[in-house]
XYZ file of C-alpha atoms in Angstrom:
338
model
C 16.915 -3.183 7.518
C 19.183 -0.328 6.304
C 17.878 3.118 7.150
C 17.299 5.727 4.479
C 20.294 8.051 4.224
C 18.098 10.997 3.331
C 14.925 12.201 4.928
C 11.788 12.048 2.813
C 11.696 15.854 2.641
C 15.325 16.190 1.515
C 14.855 13.380 -0.956
C 11.882 15.097 -2.537
C 13.673 18.440 -2.657
C 16.809 17.071 -4.268
C 15.370 14.497 -6.623
C 14.310 16.996 -9.300
C 12.012 14.354 -10.766
C 14.847 12.099 -11.919
C 14.791 8.312 -11.574
C 16.847 7.317 -8.528
C 17.562 3.750 -9.551
C 20.303 2.810 -11.872
C 21.776 4.466 -14.921
C 20.186 3.485 -18.199
C 22.695 1.595 -20.260
C 20.854 2.213 -23.503
C 19.889 5.530 -25.005
C 16.188 6.224 -24.686
C 15.978 6.740 -28.442
C 17.016 3.099 -28.933
C 13.805 1.880 -27.314
C 10.509 1.580 -29.139
C 8.651 2.443 -25.932
C 9.785 4.572 -22.985
C 7.338 4.375 -20.066
C 7.303 5.721 -16.513
C 6.581 3.757 -13.342
C 5.776 5.969 -10.361
C 5.702 4.877 -6.721
C 5.188 6.595 -3.393
C 7.729 4.572 -1.411
C 11.247 5.584 -0.416
C 14.001 4.182 -2.651
C 15.134 1.488 -0.208
C 11.631 0.075 0.256
C 11.242 -3.465 -1.172
C 8.646 -2.192 -3.659
C 11.263 -0.085 -5.405
C 14.095 -2.592 -5.124
C 12.002 -5.356 -6.669
C 10.403 -3.041 -9.228
C 13.834 -1.982 -10.448
C 14.879 -5.612 -10.773
C 11.769 -6.291 -12.843
C 12.544 -3.258 -15.021
C 16.033 -4.557 -15.729
C 14.711 -8.018 -16.614
C 12.055 -6.461 -18.860
C 14.705 -4.414 -20.682
C 16.824 -7.507 -21.206
C 13.970 -9.819 -22.197
C 12.586 -7.258 -24.632
C 15.945 -6.723 -26.276
C 15.826 -3.079 -25.232
C 12.524 -2.414 -26.991
C 10.856 -1.320 -23.755
C 12.471 1.074 -21.265
C 10.638 1.659 -17.988
C 11.953 4.472 -15.817
C 11.293 4.297 -12.094
C 10.250 7.441 -10.188
C 10.025 6.612 -6.457
C 9.171 8.701 -3.383
C 6.273 10.626 -4.950
C 8.663 12.474 -7.274
C 5.875 12.906 -9.813
C 3.197 13.887 -7.293
C 1.237 12.753 -4.264
C -0.666 9.470 -4.486
C -3.947 11.115 -5.400
C -2.191 13.176 -8.094
C -0.511 10.071 -9.490
C -3.822 8.260 -9.669
C -5.157 11.053 -11.863
C -1.994 10.889 -13.984
C -2.219 7.163 -14.638
C -5.892 7.522 -15.517
C -5.047 10.224 -18.066
C -1.948 8.473 -19.414
C 0.576 11.079 -18.226
C 2.116 8.207 -16.228
C 1.948 4.760 -17.826
C 2.438 2.633 -14.702
C 1.784 3.346 -11.039
C 2.257 1.375 -7.851
C -0.661 2.301 -5.597
C -2.214 0.866 -2.476
C -5.713 -0.511 -2.758
C -6.788 1.836 0.050
C -5.914 4.906 -2.043
C -7.280 3.365 -5.240
C -10.587 3.040 -3.387
C -10.983 6.832 -3.511
C -11.623 6.334 -7.228
C -13.076 2.806 -7.221
C -14.764 1.843 -3.915
C -14.683 -1.919 -4.601
C -10.871 -1.752 -4.504
C -11.239 -1.440 -0.723
C -12.726 -4.945 -0.465
C -9.511 -6.557 0.866
C -9.086 -3.627 3.283
C -12.199 -4.304 5.367
C -11.179 -4.099 9.014
C -10.077 -7.163 10.976
C -10.937 -9.736 8.276
C -7.547 -11.383 7.596
C -5.697 -12.991 10.470
C -2.543 -14.085 8.619
C -0.835 -14.266 5.248
C -2.179 -17.718 4.425
C -5.690 -16.287 4.364
C -4.544 -13.155 2.499
C -2.923 -14.929 -0.438
C -5.607 -17.609 -0.677
C -8.024 -14.739 -1.243
C -5.908 -12.393 -3.357
C -4.445 -15.040 -5.675
C -7.877 -16.627 -5.871
C -11.482 -15.518 -6.365
C -11.311 -12.300 -4.340
C -8.291 -10.949 -6.195
C -9.736 -12.008 -9.540
C -12.952 -10.146 -8.780
C -11.163 -6.937 -7.736
C -8.869 -6.998 -10.777
C -11.852 -7.428 -13.090
C -13.594 -4.439 -11.500
C -10.471 -2.293 -11.872
C -10.379 -3.350 -15.528
C -13.766 -1.720 -16.108
C -12.106 1.707 -15.654
C -9.434 3.534 -17.718
C -6.772 1.570 -15.793
C -5.904 -2.092 -15.384
C -3.754 -4.236 -13.117
C -0.687 -5.567 -14.917
C 0.477 -8.045 -12.269
C -0.704 -9.946 -9.228
C -1.034 -8.076 -5.950
C 2.059 -6.937 -4.088
C 2.174 -6.697 -0.288
C 1.631 -3.422 1.520
C 1.403 -5.370 4.752
C -0.769 -5.423 7.826
C -1.330 -1.980 9.276
C -0.725 -1.221 12.943
C -1.512 1.759 15.173
C 1.260 3.877 16.695
C 0.935 6.585 19.324
C 2.916 9.368 20.967
C 0.522 9.598 23.908
C -1.705 6.796 25.158
C -1.179 3.035 24.881
C -3.737 1.423 22.567
C -4.555 -1.959 24.097
C -8.270 -2.286 23.330
C -11.278 -0.479 21.906
C -11.621 1.579 25.094
C -8.170 3.116 24.536
C -8.797 4.264 20.977
C -11.942 6.255 21.745
C -11.178 9.935 21.178
C -7.661 9.173 19.935
C -6.491 11.685 17.293
C -5.169 9.485 14.499
C -3.975 10.322 11.004
C -5.529 8.250 8.264
C -4.801 8.337 4.516
C -7.242 9.870 2.069
C -9.060 6.542 2.017
C -12.707 5.866 2.906
C -12.053 2.507 4.587
C -9.596 3.755 7.185
C -11.619 6.874 7.847
C -14.845 4.960 8.419
C -13.126 2.229 10.444
C -11.597 4.592 12.985
C -14.688 6.745 13.181
C -16.686 3.577 13.893
C -14.200 2.959 16.710
C -14.954 6.478 18.011
C -11.448 7.749 17.237
C -10.735 11.206 15.823
C -9.764 10.173 12.297
C -8.016 12.954 10.349
C -7.098 12.441 6.660
C -3.598 13.815 5.939
C -1.397 13.229 2.882
C 1.554 10.958 3.574
C 4.179 13.558 2.715
C 2.795 15.703 5.573
C 2.584 12.883 8.120
C 5.944 13.221 9.890
C 5.464 16.921 10.613
C 1.847 16.343 11.702
C 3.054 13.801 14.277
C 5.991 15.952 15.320
C 3.780 18.978 15.995
C 1.025 16.866 17.617
C -1.605 17.825 15.067
C -2.421 14.140 15.538
C -1.352 11.731 18.284
C -0.827 8.702 16.130
C -1.086 7.023 12.761
C -1.483 3.563 11.218
C 0.893 1.928 8.755
C 2.822 -1.302 8.163
C 6.126 -1.734 10.020
C 8.374 -1.216 6.951
C 6.857 2.244 6.482
C 7.632 3.092 10.111
C 11.250 2.157 9.485
C 11.892 3.669 6.063
C 10.293 7.017 6.977
C 11.644 7.114 10.566
C 8.227 7.586 12.127
C 9.583 5.871 15.247
C 11.312 9.184 15.983
C 7.970 10.850 16.702
C 6.007 7.895 18.159
C 6.391 6.011 21.434
C 4.305 2.834 21.094
C 3.113 0.496 18.370
C -0.007 -1.606 18.920
C 0.070 -4.662 16.672
C -3.560 -4.329 15.714
C -3.218 -5.753 12.188
C -6.520 -3.977 11.653
C -6.227 -3.805 7.867
C -4.217 -5.703 5.306
C -3.450 -3.610 2.273
C -2.392 -4.538 -1.244
C -0.186 -2.698 -3.671
C -1.358 -2.871 -7.276
C 0.832 -2.135 -10.283
C -1.661 -0.201 -12.371
C -1.359 0.563 -16.066
C -3.072 3.120 -18.241
C -5.255 1.110 -20.614
C -4.313 3.018 -23.756
C -0.605 2.822 -22.964
C -0.936 -0.887 -22.217
C -2.754 -1.499 -25.499
C 0.032 0.264 -27.428
C 2.495 -2.397 -26.327
C 2.652 -5.469 -28.582
C 1.304 -8.644 -27.029
C 4.771 -10.137 -26.503
C 5.904 -7.078 -24.518
C 2.758 -7.129 -22.385
C 3.478 -10.769 -21.565
C 7.059 -9.936 -20.557
C 5.946 -7.043 -18.332
C 3.336 -9.088 -16.492
C 5.638 -12.101 -16.122
C 8.492 -10.092 -14.633
C 6.276 -7.978 -12.403
C 4.603 -11.154 -11.112
C 8.032 -12.550 -10.304
C 8.967 -9.390 -8.426
C 5.602 -9.446 -6.637
C 6.499 -12.848 -5.169
C 9.944 -11.569 -4.177
C 8.485 -8.441 -2.575
C 5.977 -10.515 -0.605
C 8.830 -12.581 0.825
C 10.772 -9.400 1.588
C 7.906 -7.993 3.657
C 7.594 -11.201 5.674
C 11.331 -11.192 6.370
C 11.284 -7.494 7.245
C 8.411 -7.885 9.678
C 10.261 -10.744 11.369
C 13.190 -8.434 12.084
C 11.646 -5.001 12.421
C 10.041 -5.529 15.794
C 13.497 -6.001 17.297
C 15.040 -3.231 15.201
C 12.342 -0.674 16.012
C 12.345 -1.636 19.684
C 16.037 -0.795 19.643
C 15.068 2.654 18.379
C 12.856 3.142 21.422
C 9.471 2.064 20.044
C 7.527 -0.068 22.532
C 5.293 -2.818 21.149
C 1.869 -3.795 22.479
C -0.174 -6.910 21.653
C -3.741 -5.584 21.852
C -7.098 -7.292 22.214
C -8.105 -7.505 18.545
C -11.482 -9.050 19.351
C -12.563 -5.918 21.214
C -12.087 -3.856 18.050
C -13.975 -6.276 15.798
C -16.849 -6.454 18.279
C -17.015 -2.654 18.414
C -17.124 -2.474 14.611
C -20.017 -4.928 14.516
C -21.942 -2.932 17.129
C -21.379 0.245 15.134
C -22.800 -1.332 11.943
C -19.417 -0.921 10.202
C -19.682 -4.278 8.419
C -23.332 -3.839 7.486
C -22.631 -0.395 6.065
C -19.760 -1.620 3.908
C -21.762 -4.589 2.684
C -24.462 -2.182 1.521
C -21.874 0.067 -0.130
C -19.897 -2.648 -1.930
C -22.807 -4.912 -2.820
C -23.776 -8.519 -2.157
C -21.631 -9.960 -4.970
C -18.454 -8.361 -3.674
C -19.248 -9.068 -0.030
C -19.949 -12.750 -0.613
C -16.442 -13.171 -2.066
C -14.932 -11.557 1.021
C -16.902 -13.748 3.428
C -15.638 -16.857 1.637
C -12.333 -16.169 3.386
C -13.270 -14.027 6.394
C -16.407 -15.807 7.599
C -19.698 -14.064 8.191
C -19.262 -10.377 8.949
C -22.688 -8.831 8.384
């Protein structure tokens, strides 16, 4: 996987809130609609590559009536800021992880429940089926909607600059950064770790200065943001699978004619499938690539973590919080949890 040529900090400083992908071949005034799509990922992440391809297909299929401008790498704000912007309509489209969306809509965290998906077959059976349909309907009750099927944020793994995380016993007291997301915070606190919420754009420096010992993210994030430079080991916990949703402001979505809405969803769905395949291919190669950068990989005892969560009432607590209707859809794919 090619490395980013600029650090995240330099990228943010130099971007000046301009789209980094492509040069528009049509004047903005020629389009009936000019919308923004914001993301938090670095430009070379598959999310942005595939989103830009969808944007180009949308422009072509719409005959130039709809221009979507891509703003990657949190150019328009941190994830929590962007969520507020898409709710208000200041940003029309936003790519956001379900774990961050859950800060606004708790049921969005349903697919993020710890240690419930063992592989991608179970993930996509759920997310392209009843579980995903349920979550999308709940999102649609708010000022935002989902405008495509789920994209892949990947399985999250724990990295460390100090101790090796091989089982539940090793994670007790471990100072770990978590996103501003209730699921991750509660999961690691249930595992008796020192969970500290920190915004992503502050993560590298927090690891470098040992404010925290470790963090948890999918492998592509470790590569594109060079976190391997400040971490020594990666435990393949796969503790949470996370979705990316392409969210739309409802009023902005309604302003688009029906034929344009159909084009947007069709092309974003196509890019969702491509991005899913990209993540699988990346994960197949990144273990070797990151090991070459000095990151040591550990295959931990996943059962010890799930057992600890059950003892700590983690599953029972989340069932009570999310409700029986939501929980029953999760257990269709994960088996009985609580």
